[in-house]
Coordinates of C-alpha atoms in Angstrom, one line a residue:
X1288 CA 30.3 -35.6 91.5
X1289 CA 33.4 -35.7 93.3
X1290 CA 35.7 -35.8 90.0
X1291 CA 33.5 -32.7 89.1
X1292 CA 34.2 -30.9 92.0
X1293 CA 38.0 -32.1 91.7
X1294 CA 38.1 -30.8 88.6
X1295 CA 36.4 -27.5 89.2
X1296 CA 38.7 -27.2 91.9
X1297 CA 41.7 -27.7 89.9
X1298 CA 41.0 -25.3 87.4
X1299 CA 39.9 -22.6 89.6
X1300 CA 43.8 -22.9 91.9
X1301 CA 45.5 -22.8 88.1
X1302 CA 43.4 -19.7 86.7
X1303 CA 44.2 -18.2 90.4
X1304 CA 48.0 -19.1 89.9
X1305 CA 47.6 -17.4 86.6
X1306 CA 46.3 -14.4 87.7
X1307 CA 49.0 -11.8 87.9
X1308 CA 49.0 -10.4 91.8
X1309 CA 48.2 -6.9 92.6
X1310 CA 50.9 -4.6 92.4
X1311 CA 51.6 -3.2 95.2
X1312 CA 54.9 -1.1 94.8
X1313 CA 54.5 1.5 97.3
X1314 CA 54.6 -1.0 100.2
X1315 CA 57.7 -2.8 98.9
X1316 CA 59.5 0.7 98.5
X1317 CA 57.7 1.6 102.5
X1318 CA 59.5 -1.9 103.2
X1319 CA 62.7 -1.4 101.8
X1320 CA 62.8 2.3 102.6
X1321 CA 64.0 2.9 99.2
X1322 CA 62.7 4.4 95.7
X1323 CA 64.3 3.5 93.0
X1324 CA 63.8 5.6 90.6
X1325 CA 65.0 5.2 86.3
X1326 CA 67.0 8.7 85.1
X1327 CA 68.5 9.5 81.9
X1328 CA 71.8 11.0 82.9
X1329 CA 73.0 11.3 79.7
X1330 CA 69.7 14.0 79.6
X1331 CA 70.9 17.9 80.6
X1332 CA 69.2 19.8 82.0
X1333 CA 66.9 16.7 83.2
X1334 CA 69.7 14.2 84.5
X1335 CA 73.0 14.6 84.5
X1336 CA 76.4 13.9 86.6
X1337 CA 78.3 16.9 87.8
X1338 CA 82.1 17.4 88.7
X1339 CA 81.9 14.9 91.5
X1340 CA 80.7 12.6 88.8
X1341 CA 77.2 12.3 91.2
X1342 CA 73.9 12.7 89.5
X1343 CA 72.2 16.3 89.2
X1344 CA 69.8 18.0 87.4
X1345 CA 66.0 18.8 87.1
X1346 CA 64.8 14.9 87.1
X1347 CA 67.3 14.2 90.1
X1348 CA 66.0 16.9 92.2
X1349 CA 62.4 15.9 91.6
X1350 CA 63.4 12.4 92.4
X1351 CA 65.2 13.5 95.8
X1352 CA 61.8 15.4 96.7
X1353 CA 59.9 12.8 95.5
X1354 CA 62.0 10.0 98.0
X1355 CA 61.8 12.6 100.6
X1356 CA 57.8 13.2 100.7
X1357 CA 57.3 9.2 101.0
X1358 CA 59.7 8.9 103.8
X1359 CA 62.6 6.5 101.5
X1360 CA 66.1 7.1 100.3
X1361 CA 66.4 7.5 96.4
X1362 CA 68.6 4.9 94.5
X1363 CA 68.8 6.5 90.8
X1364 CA 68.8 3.9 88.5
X1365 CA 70.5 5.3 85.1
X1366 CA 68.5 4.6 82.2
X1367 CA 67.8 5.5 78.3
X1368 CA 65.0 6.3 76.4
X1369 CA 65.1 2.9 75.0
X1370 CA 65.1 0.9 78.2
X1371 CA 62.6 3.2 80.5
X1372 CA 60.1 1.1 79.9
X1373 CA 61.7 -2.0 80.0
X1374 CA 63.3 -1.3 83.0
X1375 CA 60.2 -0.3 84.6
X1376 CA 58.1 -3.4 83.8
X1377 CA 60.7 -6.4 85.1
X1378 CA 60.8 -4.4 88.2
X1379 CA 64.2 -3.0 88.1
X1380 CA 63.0 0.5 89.0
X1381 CA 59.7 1.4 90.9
X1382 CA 59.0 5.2 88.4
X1383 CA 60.4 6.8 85.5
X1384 CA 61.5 10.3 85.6
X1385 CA 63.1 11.2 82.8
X1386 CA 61.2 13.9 80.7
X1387 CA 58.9 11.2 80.3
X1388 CA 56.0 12.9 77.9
X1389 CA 52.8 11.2 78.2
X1390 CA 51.4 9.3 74.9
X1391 CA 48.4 7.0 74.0
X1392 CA 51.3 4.4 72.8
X1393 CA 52.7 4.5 76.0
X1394 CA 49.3 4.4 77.8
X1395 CA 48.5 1.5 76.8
X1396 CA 51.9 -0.2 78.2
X1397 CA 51.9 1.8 81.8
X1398 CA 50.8 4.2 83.5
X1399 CA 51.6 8.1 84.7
X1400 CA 51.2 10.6 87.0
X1401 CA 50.2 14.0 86.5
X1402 CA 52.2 16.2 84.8
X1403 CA 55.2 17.5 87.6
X1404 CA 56.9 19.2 84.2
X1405 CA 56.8 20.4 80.7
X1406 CA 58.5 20.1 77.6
X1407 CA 58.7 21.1 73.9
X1408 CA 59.6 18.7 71.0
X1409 CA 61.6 21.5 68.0
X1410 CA 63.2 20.7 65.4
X1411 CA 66.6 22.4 65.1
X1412 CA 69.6 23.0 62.6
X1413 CA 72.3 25.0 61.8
X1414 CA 71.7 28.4 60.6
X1415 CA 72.3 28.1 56.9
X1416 CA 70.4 25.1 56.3
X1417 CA 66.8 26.2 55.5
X1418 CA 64.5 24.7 57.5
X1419 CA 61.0 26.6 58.4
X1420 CA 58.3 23.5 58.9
X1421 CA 57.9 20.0 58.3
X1422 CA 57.7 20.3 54.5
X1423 CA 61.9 21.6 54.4
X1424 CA 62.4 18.4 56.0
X1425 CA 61.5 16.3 52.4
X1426 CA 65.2 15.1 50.9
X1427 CA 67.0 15.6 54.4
X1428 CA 68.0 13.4 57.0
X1429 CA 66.6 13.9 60.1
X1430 CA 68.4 12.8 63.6
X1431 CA 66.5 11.3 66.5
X1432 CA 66.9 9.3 69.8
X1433 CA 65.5 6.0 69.6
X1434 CA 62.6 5.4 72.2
X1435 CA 62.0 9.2 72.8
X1436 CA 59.0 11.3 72.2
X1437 CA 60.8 13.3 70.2
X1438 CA 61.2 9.6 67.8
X1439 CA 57.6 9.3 67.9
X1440 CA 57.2 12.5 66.4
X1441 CA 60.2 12.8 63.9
X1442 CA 58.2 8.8 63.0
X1443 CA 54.9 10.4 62.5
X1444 CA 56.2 13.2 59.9
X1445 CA 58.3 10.5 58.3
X1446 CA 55.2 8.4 57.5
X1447 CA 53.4 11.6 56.2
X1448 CA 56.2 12.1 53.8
X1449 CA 58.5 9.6 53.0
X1450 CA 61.1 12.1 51.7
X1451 CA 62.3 12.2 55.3
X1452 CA 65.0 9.9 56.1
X1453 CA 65.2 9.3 59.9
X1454 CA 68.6 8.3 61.8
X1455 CA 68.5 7.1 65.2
X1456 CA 70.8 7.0 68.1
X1457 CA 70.4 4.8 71.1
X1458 CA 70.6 7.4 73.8
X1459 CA 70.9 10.9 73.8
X1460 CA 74.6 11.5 74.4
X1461 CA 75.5 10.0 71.3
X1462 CA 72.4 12.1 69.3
X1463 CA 74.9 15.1 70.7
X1464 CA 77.8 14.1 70.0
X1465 CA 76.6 13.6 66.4
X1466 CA 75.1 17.1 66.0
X1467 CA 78.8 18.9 67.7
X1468 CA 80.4 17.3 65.2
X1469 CA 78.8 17.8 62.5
X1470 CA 78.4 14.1 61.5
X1471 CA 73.9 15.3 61.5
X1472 CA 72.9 18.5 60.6
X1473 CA 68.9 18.6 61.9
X1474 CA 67.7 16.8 65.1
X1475 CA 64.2 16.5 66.4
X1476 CA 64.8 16.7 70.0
X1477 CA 64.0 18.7 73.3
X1478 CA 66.0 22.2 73.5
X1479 CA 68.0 21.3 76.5
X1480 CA 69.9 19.5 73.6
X1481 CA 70.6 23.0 71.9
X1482 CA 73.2 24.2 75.1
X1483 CA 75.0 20.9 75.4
X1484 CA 75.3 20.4 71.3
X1485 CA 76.5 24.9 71.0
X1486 CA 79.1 24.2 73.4
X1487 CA 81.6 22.0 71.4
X1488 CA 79.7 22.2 68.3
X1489 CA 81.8 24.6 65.5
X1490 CA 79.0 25.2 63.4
X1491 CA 76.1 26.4 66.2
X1492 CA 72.7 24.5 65.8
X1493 CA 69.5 26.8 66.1
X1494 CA 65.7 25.8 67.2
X1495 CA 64.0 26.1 63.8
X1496 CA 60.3 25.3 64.6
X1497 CA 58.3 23.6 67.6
X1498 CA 56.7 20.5 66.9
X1499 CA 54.5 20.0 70.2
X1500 CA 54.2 21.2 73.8
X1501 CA 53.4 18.7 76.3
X1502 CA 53.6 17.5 80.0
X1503 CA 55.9 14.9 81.2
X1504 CA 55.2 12.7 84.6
X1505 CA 56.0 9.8 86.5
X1506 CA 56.6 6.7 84.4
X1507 CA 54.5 3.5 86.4
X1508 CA 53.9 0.3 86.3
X1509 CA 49.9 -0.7 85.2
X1510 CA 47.8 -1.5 88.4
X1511 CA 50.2 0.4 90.8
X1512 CA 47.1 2.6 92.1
X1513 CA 48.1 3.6 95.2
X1514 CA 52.1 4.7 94.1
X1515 CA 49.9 6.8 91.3
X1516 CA 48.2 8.2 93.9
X1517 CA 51.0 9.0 96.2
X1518 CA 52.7 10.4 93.5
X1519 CA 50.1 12.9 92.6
X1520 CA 49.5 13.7 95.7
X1521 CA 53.1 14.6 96.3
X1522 CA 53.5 16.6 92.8
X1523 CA 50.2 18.5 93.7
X1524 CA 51.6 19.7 97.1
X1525 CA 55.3 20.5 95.7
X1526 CA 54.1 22.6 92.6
X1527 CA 51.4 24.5 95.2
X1528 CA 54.5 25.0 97.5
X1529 CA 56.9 25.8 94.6
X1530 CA 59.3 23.5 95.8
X1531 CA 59.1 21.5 91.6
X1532 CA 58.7 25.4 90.5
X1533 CA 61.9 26.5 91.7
X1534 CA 63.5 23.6 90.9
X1535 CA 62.8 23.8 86.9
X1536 CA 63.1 27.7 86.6
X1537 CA 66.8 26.6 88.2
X1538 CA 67.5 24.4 85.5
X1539 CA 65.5 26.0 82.7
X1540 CA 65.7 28.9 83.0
X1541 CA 61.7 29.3 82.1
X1542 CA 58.8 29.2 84.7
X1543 CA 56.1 26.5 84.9
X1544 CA 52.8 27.2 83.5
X1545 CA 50.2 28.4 86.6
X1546 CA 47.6 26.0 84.9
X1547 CA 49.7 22.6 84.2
X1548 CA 48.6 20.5 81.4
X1549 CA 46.9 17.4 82.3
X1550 CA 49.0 14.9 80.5

């Protein structure tokens, strides 16, 4: 009986040490009076770096109000729409803010918040090539980043027609210089791409149909209950305040919706 109850005991400290512990995130950040918070500054209007070479844009200034409702500083942690997720499960950030759109894929990896944002997937090109809807899309190659929703959806059409070729770039600053150039003609992307792409582009790119409209939240780690709830706690009061609507009719020139989406 005593080799039982050794044994029992045994197994019972190893399934324990097994056990992953609770996450608690939002009392290490309360702890190290810090957020740190994953950006993709290579995203305008969403992240950027201005003049000064500091980071600025839509996602920043949500960050900073984010940081400032919980009482921390903000450390941005630059980041891609490749490594978000990455990043955010070894623990080198505590959120994602990056246009993150919310998707059953991604649900099933981490978590969100509500919606603090929204944002349309189009499909753009240059004026003379003739694209209306998915179908003009069979014999053409399309233009993507990789790890965005924007791939997720340029995937989806390319597996309902395999006349679609699909090229992707690693982060979005490359996916623009392509497009300027002229090295891609047609990107599925957001349309904050459009401005950055028309300014050194010589052959202007146009918004030639919209795929989706969606939401886009906080990026969190599974089991981090309490930082969800913070976080929505903190997005409800800023977009009832219109401290989060301000912000994104600053930097998109286009109001919120009065009834958000829920994911």
């Amino acid at each position: 009986m005593k080799t039982t109850a050794f044994l029992g005991l045994t197994c019972l400290t190893v399934l324990l040490a097994a056990a992953p512990a609770r996450a608690d995130t939002l009392s290490d950040i309360k702890a190290r009076h810090k957020l740190l918070v994953g950006i993709d500054l290579g995203l305008p209007p969403y992240g950027t770096v201005d003049a000064a070479m500091q980071p600025t844009g839509s996602d920043v200034e949500a960050a900073r109000l984010l940081a400032a409702d919980l009482g921390v500083e903000l450390e941005i942690v630059p980041t891609t729409g490749a490594n978000r997720i990455p990043f955010l499960q070894t623990h080198k950030i505590d959120a994602v803010m990056a246009s993150f759109s919310i998707t059953e894929a991604r649900k099933k990896v981490i978590d969100f918040s509500v919606p603090y944002g929204v944002i349309s997937i189009i499909c753009a090109a240059p004026a003379d090539v003739a694209v209306k809807d998915a179908k003009d899309l069979e014999g053409k190659t399309v233009a993507v980043t990789r790890g965005t929703g924007a791939d997720a959806d340029a995937t989806r059409l390319a597996k309902a027609d395999d006349k679609i070729s699909l090229v992707r770039f690693d982060d979005d600053a490359t996916l623009i210089t392509a497009l300027s150039s002229g090295q891609q003609d047609i990107m599925i992307s957001a349309p904050a791409q459009l401005r950055d792409i028309n300014k050194r582009a010589s052959r202007p790119i146009e918004q030639k149909f919209v795929i989706r409209t969606n939401g886009y939240a906080v990026g969190l780690r599974k089991g981090d209950g309490d930082l969800q709830k913070a976080v929505n706690a903190w997005i409800e009061k800023d977009l009832a305040d219109g401290k989060l609507r301000t912000s994104f009719k600053r930097w998109h020139e286009a109001d919120l919706p009065a009834d958000m989406p829920k994911e």
